[in-house]
CSV table of C-alpha atoms in Angstrom, one decimal:
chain,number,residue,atom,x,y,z
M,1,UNK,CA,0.0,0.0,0.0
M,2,UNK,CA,1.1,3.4,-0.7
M,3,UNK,CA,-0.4,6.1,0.7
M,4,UNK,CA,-0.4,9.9,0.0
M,5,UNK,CA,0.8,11.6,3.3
M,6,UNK,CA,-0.1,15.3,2.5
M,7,UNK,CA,-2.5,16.2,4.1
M,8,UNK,CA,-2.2,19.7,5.3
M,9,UNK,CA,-1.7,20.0,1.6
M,10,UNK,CA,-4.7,18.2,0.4
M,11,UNK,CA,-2.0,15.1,-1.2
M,12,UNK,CA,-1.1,17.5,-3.9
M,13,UNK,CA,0.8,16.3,-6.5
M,14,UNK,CA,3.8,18.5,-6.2
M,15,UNK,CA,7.3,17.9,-7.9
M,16,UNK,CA,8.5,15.9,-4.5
M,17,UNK,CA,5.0,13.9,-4.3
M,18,UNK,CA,5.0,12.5,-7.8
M,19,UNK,CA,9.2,11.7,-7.1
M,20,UNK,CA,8.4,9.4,-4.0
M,21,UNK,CA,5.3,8.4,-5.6
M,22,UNK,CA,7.4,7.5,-8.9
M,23,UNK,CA,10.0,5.6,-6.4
M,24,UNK,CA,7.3,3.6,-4.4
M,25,UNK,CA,5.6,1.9,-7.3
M,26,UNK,CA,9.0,0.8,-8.9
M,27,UNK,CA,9.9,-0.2,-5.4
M,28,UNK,CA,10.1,-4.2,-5.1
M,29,UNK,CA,8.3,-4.1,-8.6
M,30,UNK,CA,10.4,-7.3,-9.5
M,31,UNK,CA,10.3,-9.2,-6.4
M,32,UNK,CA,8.0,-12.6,-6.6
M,33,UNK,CA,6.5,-11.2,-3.5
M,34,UNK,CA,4.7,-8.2,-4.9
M,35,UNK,CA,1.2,-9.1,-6.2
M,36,UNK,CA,-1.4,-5.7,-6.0
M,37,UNK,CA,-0.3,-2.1,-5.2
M,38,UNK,CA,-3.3,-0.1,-3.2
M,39,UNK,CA,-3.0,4.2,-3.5
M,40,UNK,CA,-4.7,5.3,-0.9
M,41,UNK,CA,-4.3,8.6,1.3
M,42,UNK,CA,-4.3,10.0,4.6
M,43,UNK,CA,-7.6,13.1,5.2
M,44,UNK,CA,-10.7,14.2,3.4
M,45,UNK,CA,-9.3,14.5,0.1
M,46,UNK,CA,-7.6,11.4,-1.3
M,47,UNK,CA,-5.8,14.4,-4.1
M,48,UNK,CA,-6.5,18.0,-5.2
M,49,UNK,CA,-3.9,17.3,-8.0
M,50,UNK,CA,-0.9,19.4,-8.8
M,51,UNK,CA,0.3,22.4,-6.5
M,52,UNK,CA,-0.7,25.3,-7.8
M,53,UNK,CA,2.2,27.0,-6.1
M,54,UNK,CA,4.7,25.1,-8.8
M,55,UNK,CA,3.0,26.6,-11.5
M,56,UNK,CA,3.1,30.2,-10.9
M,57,UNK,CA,5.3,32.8,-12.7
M,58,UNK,CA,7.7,32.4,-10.2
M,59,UNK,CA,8.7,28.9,-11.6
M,60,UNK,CA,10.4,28.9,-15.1
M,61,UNK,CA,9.0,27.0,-18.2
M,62,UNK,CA,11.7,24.4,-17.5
M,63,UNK,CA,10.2,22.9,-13.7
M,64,UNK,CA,6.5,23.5,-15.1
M,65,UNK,CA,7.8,21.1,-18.4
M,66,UNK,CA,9.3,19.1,-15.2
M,67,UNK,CA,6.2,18.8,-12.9
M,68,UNK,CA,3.8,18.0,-16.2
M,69,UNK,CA,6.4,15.6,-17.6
M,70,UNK,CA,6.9,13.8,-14.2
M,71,UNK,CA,3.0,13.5,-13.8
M,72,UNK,CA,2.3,11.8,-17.3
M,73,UNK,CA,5.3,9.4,-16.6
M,74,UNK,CA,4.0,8.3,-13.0
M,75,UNK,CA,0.6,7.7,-14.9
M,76,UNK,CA,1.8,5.7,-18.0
M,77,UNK,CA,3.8,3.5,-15.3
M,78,UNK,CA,1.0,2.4,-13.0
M,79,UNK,CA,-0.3,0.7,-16.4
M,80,UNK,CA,3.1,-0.8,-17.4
M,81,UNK,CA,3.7,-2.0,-13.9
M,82,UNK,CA,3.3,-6.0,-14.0
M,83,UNK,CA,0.9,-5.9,-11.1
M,84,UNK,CA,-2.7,-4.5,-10.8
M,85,UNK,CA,-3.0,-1.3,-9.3
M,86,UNK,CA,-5.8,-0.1,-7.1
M,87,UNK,CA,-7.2,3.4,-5.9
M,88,UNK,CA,-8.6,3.2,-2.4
M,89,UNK,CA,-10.5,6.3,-2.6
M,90,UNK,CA,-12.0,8.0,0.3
M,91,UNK,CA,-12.9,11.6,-0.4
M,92,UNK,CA,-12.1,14.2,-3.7
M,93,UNK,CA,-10.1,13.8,-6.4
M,94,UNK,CA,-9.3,16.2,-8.3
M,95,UNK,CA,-7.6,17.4,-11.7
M,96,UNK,CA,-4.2,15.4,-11.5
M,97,UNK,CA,-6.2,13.3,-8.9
M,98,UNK,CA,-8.7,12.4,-11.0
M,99,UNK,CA,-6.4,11.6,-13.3
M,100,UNK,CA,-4.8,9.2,-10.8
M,101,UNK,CA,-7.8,7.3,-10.2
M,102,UNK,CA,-8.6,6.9,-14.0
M,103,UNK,CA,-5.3,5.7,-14.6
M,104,UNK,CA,-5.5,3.0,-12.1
M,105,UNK,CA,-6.5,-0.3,-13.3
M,106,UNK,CA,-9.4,-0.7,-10.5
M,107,UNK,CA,-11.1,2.0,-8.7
M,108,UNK,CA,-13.0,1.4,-5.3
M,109,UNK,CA,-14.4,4.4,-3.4
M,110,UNK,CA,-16.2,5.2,-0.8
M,111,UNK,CA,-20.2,6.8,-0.9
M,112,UNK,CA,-18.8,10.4,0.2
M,113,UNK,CA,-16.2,10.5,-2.8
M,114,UNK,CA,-16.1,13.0,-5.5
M,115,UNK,CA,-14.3,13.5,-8.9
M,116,UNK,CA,-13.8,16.7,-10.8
M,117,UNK,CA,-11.3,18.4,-13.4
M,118,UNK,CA,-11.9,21.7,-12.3
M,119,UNK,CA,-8.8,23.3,-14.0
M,120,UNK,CA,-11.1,25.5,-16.1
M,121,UNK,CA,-12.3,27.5,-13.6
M,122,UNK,CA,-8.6,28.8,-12.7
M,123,UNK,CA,-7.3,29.2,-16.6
M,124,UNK,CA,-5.8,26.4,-16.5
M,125,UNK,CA,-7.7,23.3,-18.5
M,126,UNK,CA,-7.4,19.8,-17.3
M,127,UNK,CA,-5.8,18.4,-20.8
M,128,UNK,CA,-3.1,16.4,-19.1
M,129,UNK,CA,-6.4,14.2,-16.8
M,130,UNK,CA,-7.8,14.0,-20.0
M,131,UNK,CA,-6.0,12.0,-21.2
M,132,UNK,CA,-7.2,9.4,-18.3
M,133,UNK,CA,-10.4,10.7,-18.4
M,134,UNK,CA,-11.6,10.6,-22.0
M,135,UNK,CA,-9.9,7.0,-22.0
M,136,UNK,CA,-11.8,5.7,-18.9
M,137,UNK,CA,-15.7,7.9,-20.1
M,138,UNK,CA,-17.6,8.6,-22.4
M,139,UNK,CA,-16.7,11.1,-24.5
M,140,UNK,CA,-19.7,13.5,-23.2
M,141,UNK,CA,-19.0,13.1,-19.9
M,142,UNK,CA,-15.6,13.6,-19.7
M,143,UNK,CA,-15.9,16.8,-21.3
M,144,UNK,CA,-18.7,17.9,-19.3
M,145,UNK,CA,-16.6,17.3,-16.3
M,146,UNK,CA,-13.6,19.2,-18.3
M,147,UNK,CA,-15.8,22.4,-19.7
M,148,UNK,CA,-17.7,22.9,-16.1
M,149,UNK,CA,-15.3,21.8,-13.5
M,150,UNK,CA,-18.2,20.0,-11.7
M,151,UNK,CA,-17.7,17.0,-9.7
M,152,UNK,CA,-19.5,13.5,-10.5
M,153,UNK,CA,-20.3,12.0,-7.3
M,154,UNK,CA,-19.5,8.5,-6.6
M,155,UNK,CA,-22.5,6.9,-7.5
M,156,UNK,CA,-22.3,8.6,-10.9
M,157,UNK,CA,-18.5,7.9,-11.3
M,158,UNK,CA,-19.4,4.2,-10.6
M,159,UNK,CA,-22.2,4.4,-13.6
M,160,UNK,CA,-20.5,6.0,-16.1
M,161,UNK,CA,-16.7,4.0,-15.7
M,162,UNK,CA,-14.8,5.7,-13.6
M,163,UNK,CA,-14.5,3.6,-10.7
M,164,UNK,CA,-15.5,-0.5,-10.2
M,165,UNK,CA,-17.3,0.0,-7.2
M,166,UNK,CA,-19.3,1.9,-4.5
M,167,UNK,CA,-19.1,1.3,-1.1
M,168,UNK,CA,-20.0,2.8,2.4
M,169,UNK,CA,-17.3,4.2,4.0
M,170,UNK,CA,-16.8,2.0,7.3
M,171,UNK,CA,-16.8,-0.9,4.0
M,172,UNK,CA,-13.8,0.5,1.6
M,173,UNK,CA,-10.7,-1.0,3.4
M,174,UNK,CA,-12.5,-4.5,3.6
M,175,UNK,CA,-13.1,-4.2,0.3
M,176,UNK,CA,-10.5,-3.5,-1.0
M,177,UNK,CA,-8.4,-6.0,0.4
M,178,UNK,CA,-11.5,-8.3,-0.5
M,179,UNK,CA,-10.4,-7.3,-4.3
M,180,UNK,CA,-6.4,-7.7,-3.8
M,181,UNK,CA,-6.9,-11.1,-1.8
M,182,UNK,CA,-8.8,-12.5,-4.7
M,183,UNK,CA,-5.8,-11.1,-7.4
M,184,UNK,CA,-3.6,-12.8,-5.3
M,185,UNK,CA,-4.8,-16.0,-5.4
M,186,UNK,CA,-3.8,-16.0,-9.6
M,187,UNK,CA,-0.5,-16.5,-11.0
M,188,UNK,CA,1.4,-13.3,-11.1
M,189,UNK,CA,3.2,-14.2,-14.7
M,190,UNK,CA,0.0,-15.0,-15.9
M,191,UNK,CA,-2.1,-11.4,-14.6
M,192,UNK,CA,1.2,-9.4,-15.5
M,193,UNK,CA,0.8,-10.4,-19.4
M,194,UNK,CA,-2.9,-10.2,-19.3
M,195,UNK,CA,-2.3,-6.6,-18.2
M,196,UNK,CA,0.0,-5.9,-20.2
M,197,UNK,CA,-1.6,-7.4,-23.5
M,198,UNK,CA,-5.3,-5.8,-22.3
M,199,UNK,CA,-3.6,-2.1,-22.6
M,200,UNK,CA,-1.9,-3.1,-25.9
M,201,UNK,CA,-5.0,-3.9,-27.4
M,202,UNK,CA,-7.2,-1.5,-26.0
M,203,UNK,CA,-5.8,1.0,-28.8
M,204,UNK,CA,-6.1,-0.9,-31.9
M,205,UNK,CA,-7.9,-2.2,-34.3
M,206,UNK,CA,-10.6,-5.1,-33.7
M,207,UNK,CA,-8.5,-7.5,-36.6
M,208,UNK,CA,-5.0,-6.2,-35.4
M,209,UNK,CA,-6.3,-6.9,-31.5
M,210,UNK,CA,-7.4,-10.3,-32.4
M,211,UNK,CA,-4.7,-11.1,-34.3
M,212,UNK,CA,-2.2,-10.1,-31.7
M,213,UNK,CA,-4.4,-11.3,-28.3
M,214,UNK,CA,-4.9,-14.7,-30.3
M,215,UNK,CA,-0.7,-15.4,-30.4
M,216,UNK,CA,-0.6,-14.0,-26.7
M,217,UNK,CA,-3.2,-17.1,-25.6
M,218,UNK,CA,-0.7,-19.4,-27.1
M,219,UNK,CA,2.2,-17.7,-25.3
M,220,UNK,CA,0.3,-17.8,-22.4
M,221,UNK,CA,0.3,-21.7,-22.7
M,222,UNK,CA,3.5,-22.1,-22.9
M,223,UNK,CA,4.3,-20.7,-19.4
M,224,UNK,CA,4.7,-22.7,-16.6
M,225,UNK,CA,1.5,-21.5,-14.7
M,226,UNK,CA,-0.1,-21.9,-17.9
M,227,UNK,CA,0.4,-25.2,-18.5
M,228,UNK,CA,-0.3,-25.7,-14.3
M,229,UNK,CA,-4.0,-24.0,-14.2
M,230,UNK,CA,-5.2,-26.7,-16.9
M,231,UNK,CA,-3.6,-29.4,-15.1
M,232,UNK,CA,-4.9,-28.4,-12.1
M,233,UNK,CA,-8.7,-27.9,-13.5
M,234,UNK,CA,-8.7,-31.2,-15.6
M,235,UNK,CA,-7.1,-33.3,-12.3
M,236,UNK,CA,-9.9,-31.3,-10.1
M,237,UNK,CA,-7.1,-30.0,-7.9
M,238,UNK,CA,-6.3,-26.2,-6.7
M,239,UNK,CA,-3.0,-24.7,-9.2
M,240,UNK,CA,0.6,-24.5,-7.2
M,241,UNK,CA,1.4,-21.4,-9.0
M,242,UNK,CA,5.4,-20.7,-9.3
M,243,UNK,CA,4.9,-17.1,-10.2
C-alpha cells in the first residue's frame, strides 16, 4: 500500500510527491513477493492534483515542463507495472487526482467521494487528466466534467466508468483488500501479461487486436502457470502457481 501523506496539503501532486510516488511503485516491482499495489491517502481529500504553487510565474518554463512531464510518466507506469493497481478512494479527487484514479487499473471508493477536473475555472484546463479521463468515459461526460469543472459524485463515477465499485465508508478498506486477496490467489506471470496485452490492445484495431491477443493465448500456454491451471482444472485440484 502506498499512501499519499499530505494532508495539510490536500495530497497534492507537487514535484516531490510525484518523485516518491514514482520511487514507491517501482519499489520491489520485481520481487515474486509483490502481487497488488493499493493508492490510498491520509484526510478528506484522497488528491486536489498538482500544486498550484509550482505553476506560478515564479517557476520557469523548464520545472513547469518538469512537474507535467513527471506527472504523465508516474501515470503511464501504473499501467506498465506488471501488477494490478488499485485506488482506495476515500474523499475528492481532483484534476491530476482524478487523473490518478482513472489511470489506475481498479477504482473502489467510498459513498462520500467525489471526482472533478476543475482546472477551467482557474485558466488552466485539465488536458493532461484528460487524457485518463476521456480513456476511462464517455466522451460527453468527460468533457462535461472538463468544460464545467463540476464534480460526478461517486454513484455517478461508478455508472459511467470511472470507478469498479461503490461502497459505504466503514466498507472500503475490507473491500478492497477483499479485491487484492482474490488477485492474489492468480498467477502473477499470468495477470502481469494479461495486463500488459489488455492495454496493448485496447488501442487498436478489432482485426490487429485479435490477431495479436490470439498469439498471446498461445504464449500464455507455454508458461509454466499456464500449463499448471489446466492441469490443475482437468485433475480437479487447486493450481501451485510458481509465479
Amino acid at each position: 500500500t502506498i499512501v499519499l501523506n499530505n494532508p495539510r496539503r490536500r495530497n497534492a501532486l507537487s514535484l516531490p510527491m510525484l518523485q516518491c510516488l514514482r520511487h514507491d511503485l517501482l519499489h520491489d516491482v520485481k520481487s515474486r513477493e509483490l502481487r497488488v499495489i493499493v493508492i490510498a491517502a491520509e484526510g478528506p481529500v484522497f488528491c486536489s492534483g498538482h500544486d498550484l504553487k509550482e505553476l506560478s510565474s515564479e517557476d520557469d518554463v523548464k520545472h513547469h515542463s518538469q512537474v507535467f512531464e513527471l506527472c504523465a510518466e508516474v501515470m503511464t507506469l501504473i499501467q506498465k507495472l506488471p501488477v494490478p493497481v488499485i485506488a482506495k478512494v476515500n474523499g475528492l479527487a481532483t484534476a491530476a487526482g482524478c487523473q490518478l484514479v482513472a489511470s489506475c487499473d481498479i477504482a473502489v471508493a467510498s459513498e462520500k467521494s467525489q471526482f472533478a477536473t476543475p482546472g477551467v475555472n482557474i485558466g488552466l484546463f485539465c488536458s493532461t487528466p484528460a487524457v485518463a479521463l476521456g480513456r476511462s468515459l464517455p466522451r460527453k461526460v468527460a468533457l462535461e466534467m472538463l468544460f464545467t469543472g463540476e464534480p460526478l459524485s461517486a454513484q455517478e463515477a461508478l455508472m459511467h466508468g470511472l470507478i469498479s465499485k461503490v461502497v459505504p465508508e466503514d466498507k472500503l478498506e475490507e473491500e478492497t483488500m477483499k479485491i487484492s486477496h482474490k488477485i492474489c490467489e492468480s498467477s502473477k506471470s499470468v495477470l502481469a501479461l494479461g495486463k500488459a496485452t489488455f492495454y496493448r490492445q485496447i488501442t487498436q484495431d478489432l482485426d490487429t487486436a485479435y490477431k495479436m491477443t490470439t498469439q498471446v493465448m498461445v504464449d500464455n500456454l507455454t508458461l509454466r502457470d499456464g500449463q499448471e491451471g489446466i492441469e490443475a482444472f482437468i485433475q480437479k485440484r487447486k493450481p501451485v502457481w510458481s509465479h
